[in-house]
Amino acid sequence: MSNNARLEYAGKSYEFPVKKGTENELAIDIKTMRSATGMITIDPGYKNTGSCESAITFLDGEKGILRYRGYSIEELAEKADFLEVAYLLIFGELPNQEELDKFHNDIKGESHVDEEMKKILDGFPKSAHPMGVLTSLTSALIAFNPSSVNVTSEKDMYWAIVRILAKFPVLVSWTLRKKKGLPLDYGDDTLGYVENIHKMMFKRPNHKYEKNKVVIDALDKLLILHADHEQNCSTSTVRMVGSSHAGLFASLSAGIAALWGPLHGGANQAVLEMLEAIEADGGDTKKYMNKAKDKEDPFRLMGFGHRVYKNFDPRAKIIKKAADEVLGDLGVEDPILEIAKGLEKEALNDEYFVDRKLYPNVDFYSGIIYRALGIPTEMFTVMFALGRLPGWIAQWREMRLRNEPIGRPRQVYIGHPSREFVALDKR
Ligand code: CMC
């Protein structure tokens, strides 16, 4: 049997090779389609379109599987820390102790952010959305690190990666501290990567920084769960922008903007605002279930549904358990958690949600943990960005090392055919 797919159109037959991935996923390779047939494919939202071959993350939406470089998300969330996972995603293998120490030391050595950057942050009103601030600061960082722009060797690439992993947490913490009216601090070299992020975010002036293992472990787990998710909207944006050979930081800045939207990373903020609104409205979850099902009503149950996961989101399972543990350990009793559990129970037994395979996604519970950790709602998507950073970097690096061509989709034009210009006084 030939390993080709056949396309028949207008009495002609064309063959295209079929590619098979490591996990037996099949794809028709249509690279030669336009030159052979004069036709293109059309697929808004890219629901059936593979944009690349990638060796980073595998997910099977039907089976609820998510693996980074072959390792299951469940095992990584339990046994690895965020920096190890970042190394794994970016360089392909889990680091040994020596490699991890070197990586961490290199990051520590680059963790200074130019003081001038504070002036840029100062220009933003306190009310600015932190995602807007973060995308701008990431872009501004280019001016202070020009050598990170045109990377031509793997060595340059390594240092661009180290620099952003070092400086991005500083930008995240400054964004939070600006919002809270706290002085803009730096980190502490003696702390672990995530511990240091925690310190930079939460250390209060005139108070000694105190480690909180429960909080740091929860943060670590959340960051790991968000670290990569193959060709989603923001990652595709990073690869697309990077494909023009814009530098790493510019590509990341675009990725942050893509993540901001409520249908993507912004969902975690939207979920919490929705839960708060339901609580303020008397806690009637049924009313909101009905709104979500009403096609005349634009309301959607935020934190439900996923483009790829059609049975369950494995990250949501881990996060739900973590939310229970963190709230228990911190002694937080949050009525919002009860509303979330009620909504989940109703949706899982509701024909509309069952038929459409709509299950809670990663963002349904992450906001509840962030809230328990004292992170303002508007910062939730920033936390997602912090977690996704290694994934974006890994995808950008892979795209550059594979020398992928510039991303440039085609279209089917449906506008006016050619027409004559009409002078202004004749219109
Ligand atoms: N509430 C109510 N109905 C929904 C929902 C929802 N949350 N999600 C999908 N539907 C319905 C939708 O109306 C459609 O119904 P019908 O077939 O009758 O027209 C059907 O389910 C299929 O939806 P879709 O919009 O075609 O699915 P999609 O794959 O294009 O969208 C999604 C996926 C995540 C954008 C969508 O489910 C959604 O808007 N969810 C809420 C936002 C959210 O939680 N986003 C976070 C995603 S996870 C984090 C990340 O990776 O970014």
Short mmCIF file of C-alpha atoms in Angstrom, two decimals, residues 154-385:
data_model
loop_
_atom_site.label_atom_id
_atom_site.label_comp_id
_atom_site.label_asym_id
_atom_site.label_seq_id
_atom_site.Cartn_x
_atom_site.Cartn_y
_atom_site.Cartn_z
CA GLU A 154 24.37 28.39 19.57
CA LYS A 155 26.57 30.18 22.10
CA ASP A 156 24.80 33.51 21.46
CA MET A 157 21.52 31.67 21.69
CA TYR A 158 22.49 30.14 25.03
CA TRP A 159 23.31 33.54 26.52
CA ALA A 160 20.13 35.16 25.19
CA ILE A 161 18.20 32.33 26.87
CA VAL A 162 20.09 32.64 30.15
CA ARG A 163 19.58 36.41 30.18
CA ILE A 164 15.84 36.28 29.73
CA LEU A 165 15.43 33.48 32.29
CA ALA A 166 17.40 35.66 34.70
CA LYS A 167 15.72 39.00 34.02
CA PHE A 168 12.12 38.01 33.33
CA PRO A 169 11.34 37.10 36.98
CA VAL A 170 12.70 40.53 37.98
CA LEU A 171 10.30 42.18 35.51
CA VAL A 172 7.41 40.06 36.82
CA SER A 173 8.17 40.96 40.42
CA TRP A 174 8.57 44.66 39.59
CA THR A 175 5.23 44.60 37.79
CA LEU A 176 3.59 43.16 40.91
CA ARG A 177 5.44 45.47 43.29
CA LYS A 178 4.52 48.54 41.27
CA LYS A 179 0.87 47.45 41.47
CA LYS A 180 1.18 47.03 45.24
CA GLY A 181 3.18 50.23 45.78
CA LEU A 182 6.25 48.35 47.03
CA PRO A 183 9.92 49.28 46.34
CA LEU A 184 11.47 47.55 43.35
CA ASP A 185 13.82 44.98 44.77
CA TYR A 186 16.34 42.50 43.42
CA GLY A 187 16.68 38.87 44.32
CA ASP A 188 19.03 36.85 46.46
CA ASP A 189 21.70 34.63 44.90
CA THR A 190 21.62 32.16 47.74
CA LEU A 191 18.04 31.10 47.02
CA GLY A 192 16.66 28.55 44.57
CA TYR A 193 15.17 29.85 41.30
CA VAL A 194 11.53 29.73 42.37
CA GLU A 195 12.32 30.63 45.99
CA ASN A 196 14.02 33.74 44.68
CA ILE A 197 10.98 34.60 42.55
CA HIS A 198 8.83 34.25 45.66
CA LYS A 199 11.16 36.54 47.60
CA MET A 200 11.29 39.16 44.85
CA MET A 201 7.52 39.20 44.64
CA PHE A 202 6.57 39.18 48.29
CA LYS A 203 9.37 40.53 50.49
CA ARG A 204 8.02 43.50 52.37
CA PRO A 205 10.23 46.48 53.23
CA ASN A 206 11.63 46.34 56.77
CA HIS A 207 10.65 42.69 57.09
CA LYS A 208 12.99 39.74 56.90
CA TYR A 209 12.12 37.43 54.00
CA GLU A 210 10.62 34.22 55.30
CA LYS A 211 10.49 31.10 53.17
CA ASN A 212 7.17 29.33 53.04
CA LYS A 213 7.71 25.81 51.71
CA VAL A 214 4.03 25.13 50.99
CA VAL A 215 3.71 28.30 48.96
CA ILE A 216 7.00 27.81 47.11
CA ASP A 217 6.16 24.18 46.27
CA ALA A 218 2.72 25.21 44.99
CA LEU A 219 4.29 27.97 42.89
CA ASP A 220 6.87 25.53 41.51
CA LYS A 221 4.15 23.06 40.54
CA LEU A 222 1.99 25.73 38.89
CA LEU A 223 4.95 26.95 36.85
CA ILE A 224 5.77 23.39 35.73
CA LEU A 225 2.17 22.74 34.69
CA HIS A 226 2.16 25.87 32.53
CA ALA A 227 5.66 25.41 31.10
CA ASP A 228 4.71 24.22 27.61
CA HIS A 229 1.68 23.17 25.63
CA GLU A 230 2.90 22.69 22.06
CA GLN A 231 1.53 24.91 19.29
CA ASN A 232 -1.03 27.02 21.19
CA CYS A 233 -1.82 30.63 20.30
CA SER A 234 1.05 32.34 22.15
CA THR A 235 3.64 29.69 21.25
CA SER A 236 2.66 29.84 17.60
CA THR A 237 3.01 33.61 17.88
CA VAL A 238 6.52 33.28 19.33
CA ARG A 239 7.51 30.90 16.51
CA MET A 240 5.85 33.09 13.88
CA VAL A 241 7.54 36.30 15.04
CA GLY A 242 10.84 34.46 15.52
CA SER A 243 10.58 33.04 12.00
CA SER A 244 11.23 36.53 10.62
CA HIS A 245 14.49 36.39 12.63
CA ALA A 246 13.25 39.00 15.07
CA GLY A 247 15.21 38.29 18.25
CA LEU A 248 14.20 36.12 21.18
CA PHE A 249 13.01 38.98 23.40
CA ALA A 250 10.87 40.53 20.62
CA SER A 251 9.32 37.12 19.92
CA LEU A 252 8.59 36.61 23.62
CA SER A 253 7.05 40.06 23.92
CA ALA A 254 4.62 39.14 21.12
CA GLY A 255 3.90 35.81 22.83
CA ILE A 256 2.99 37.64 26.05
CA ALA A 257 0.53 39.82 24.11
CA ALA A 258 -1.08 36.70 22.59
CA LEU A 259 -1.33 35.06 26.00
CA TRP A 260 -3.16 38.07 27.43
CA GLY A 261 -6.48 37.27 25.72
CA PRO A 262 -9.31 35.74 27.79
CA LEU A 263 -9.64 32.79 25.41
CA HIS A 264 -6.02 31.87 26.15
CA GLY A 265 -3.93 32.74 29.24
CA GLY A 266 -6.28 35.54 30.29
CA ALA A 267 -8.82 32.84 31.16
CA ASN A 268 -7.36 32.44 34.67
CA GLN A 269 -8.22 36.07 35.47
CA ALA A 270 -11.60 35.70 33.77
CA VAL A 271 -12.36 32.54 35.80
CA LEU A 272 -11.81 34.25 39.10
CA GLU A 273 -13.77 37.32 38.09
CA MET A 274 -16.59 35.00 37.00
CA LEU A 275 -16.52 33.10 40.31
CA GLU A 276 -16.52 36.37 42.24
CA ALA A 277 -19.45 37.65 40.18
CA ILE A 278 -21.40 34.44 40.86
CA GLU A 279 -20.68 34.76 44.57
CA ALA A 280 -21.73 38.42 44.60
CA ASP A 281 -24.91 37.42 42.76
CA GLY A 282 -25.91 35.04 45.54
CA GLY A 283 -23.95 31.95 44.44
CA ASP A 284 -26.60 30.65 42.02
CA THR A 285 -24.44 28.41 39.82
CA LYS A 286 -27.45 27.09 37.86
CA LYS A 287 -28.23 30.59 36.60
CA TYR A 288 -24.72 30.87 35.14
CA MET A 289 -24.85 27.35 33.71
CA ASN A 290 -27.98 28.38 31.82
CA LYS A 291 -26.35 31.58 30.62
CA ALA A 292 -23.40 29.57 29.29
CA LYS A 293 -25.75 27.26 27.37
CA ASP A 294 -27.86 30.09 25.95
CA LYS A 295 -26.70 30.73 22.38
CA GLU A 296 -28.22 34.25 22.53
CA ASP A 297 -25.97 35.06 25.49
CA PRO A 298 -22.26 35.67 24.79
CA PHE A 299 -21.37 34.41 28.30
CA ARG A 300 -19.10 31.35 28.37
CA LEU A 301 -18.19 29.33 31.40
CA MET A 302 -14.59 30.48 31.74
CA GLY A 303 -12.11 27.72 32.56
CA PHE A 304 -14.16 25.17 30.65
CA GLY A 305 -13.37 23.69 27.28
CA HIS A 306 -10.14 23.29 25.42
CA ARG A 307 -9.19 23.23 21.78
CA VAL A 308 -7.29 19.98 22.20
CA TYR A 309 -8.39 18.23 25.41
CA LYS A 310 -11.70 16.57 24.78
CA ASN A 311 -11.85 14.19 27.78
CA PHE A 312 -9.99 15.91 30.57
CA ASP A 313 -7.09 18.30 31.01
CA PRO A 314 -4.41 16.37 32.95
CA ARG A 315 -3.08 19.66 34.35
CA ALA A 316 -6.51 20.47 35.82
CA LYS A 317 -6.46 17.19 37.77
CA ILE A 318 -3.07 17.99 39.32
CA ILE A 319 -4.07 21.59 40.04
CA LYS A 320 -7.36 20.67 41.65
CA LYS A 321 -5.50 18.46 44.12
CA ALA A 322 -2.87 21.17 44.68
CA ALA A 323 -5.61 23.77 45.34
CA ASP A 324 -7.10 21.57 48.05
CA GLU A 325 -3.66 21.00 49.62
CA VAL A 326 -2.54 24.64 49.49
CA LEU A 327 -5.77 26.02 50.89
CA GLY A 328 -5.72 23.33 53.59
CA ASP A 329 -2.08 24.01 54.51
CA LEU A 330 -2.55 27.76 54.56
CA GLY A 331 -5.79 27.39 56.50
CA VAL A 332 -7.68 29.40 53.87
CA GLU A 333 -11.41 28.84 53.65
CA ASP A 334 -12.49 30.32 50.37
CA PRO A 335 -16.18 30.34 49.39
CA ILE A 336 -15.01 30.75 45.80
CA LEU A 337 -13.58 27.21 45.93
CA GLU A 338 -17.01 25.85 46.86
CA ILE A 339 -18.61 27.71 43.93
CA ALA A 340 -15.94 26.31 41.62
CA LYS A 341 -16.55 22.77 42.83
CA GLY A 342 -20.31 23.23 42.46
CA LEU A 343 -19.97 24.51 38.90
CA GLU A 344 -17.65 21.67 37.98
CA LYS A 345 -20.03 19.06 39.38
CA GLU A 346 -23.00 20.52 37.51
CA ALA A 347 -21.13 20.87 34.23
CA LEU A 348 -19.81 17.31 34.34
CA ASN A 349 -23.39 16.06 34.58
CA ASP A 350 -24.93 18.47 32.09
CA GLU A 351 -25.86 17.26 28.61
CA TYR A 352 -24.67 20.47 26.90
CA PHE A 353 -21.19 20.23 28.43
CA VAL A 354 -20.94 16.43 28.13
CA ASP A 355 -22.00 16.43 24.45
CA ARG A 356 -19.45 19.10 23.58
CA LYS A 357 -16.75 17.45 25.70
CA LEU A 358 -16.25 20.57 27.80
CA TYR A 359 -14.19 19.88 30.93
CA PRO A 360 -12.42 22.16 33.40
CA ASN A 361 -9.08 23.28 32.00
CA VAL A 362 -5.85 24.24 33.77
CA ASP A 363 -7.11 27.73 34.47
CA PHE A 364 -10.22 26.70 36.30
CA TYR A 365 -8.33 26.08 39.54
CA SER A 366 -5.03 27.96 39.12
CA GLY A 367 -6.61 31.31 40.03
CA ILE A 368 -7.86 29.94 43.31
CA ILE A 369 -4.31 29.01 44.29
CA TYR A 370 -2.88 32.34 43.12
CA ARG A 371 -5.52 34.11 45.18
CA ALA A 372 -4.61 32.05 48.25
CA LEU A 373 -0.98 33.03 47.69
CA GLY A 374 -1.94 36.73 47.79
CA ILE A 375 -1.41 37.43 44.10
CA PRO A 376 -3.81 40.08 42.71
CA THR A 377 -6.25 38.79 40.07
CA GLU A 378 -4.82 40.98 37.31
CA MET A 379 -1.43 39.32 37.87
CA PHE A 380 -2.68 35.78 37.20
CA THR A 381 -1.88 35.82 33.51
CA VAL A 382 1.55 37.21 34.31
CA MET A 383 2.12 34.09 36.42
CA PHE A 384 1.07 32.00 33.43
CA ALA A 385 3.63 33.88 31.32
#
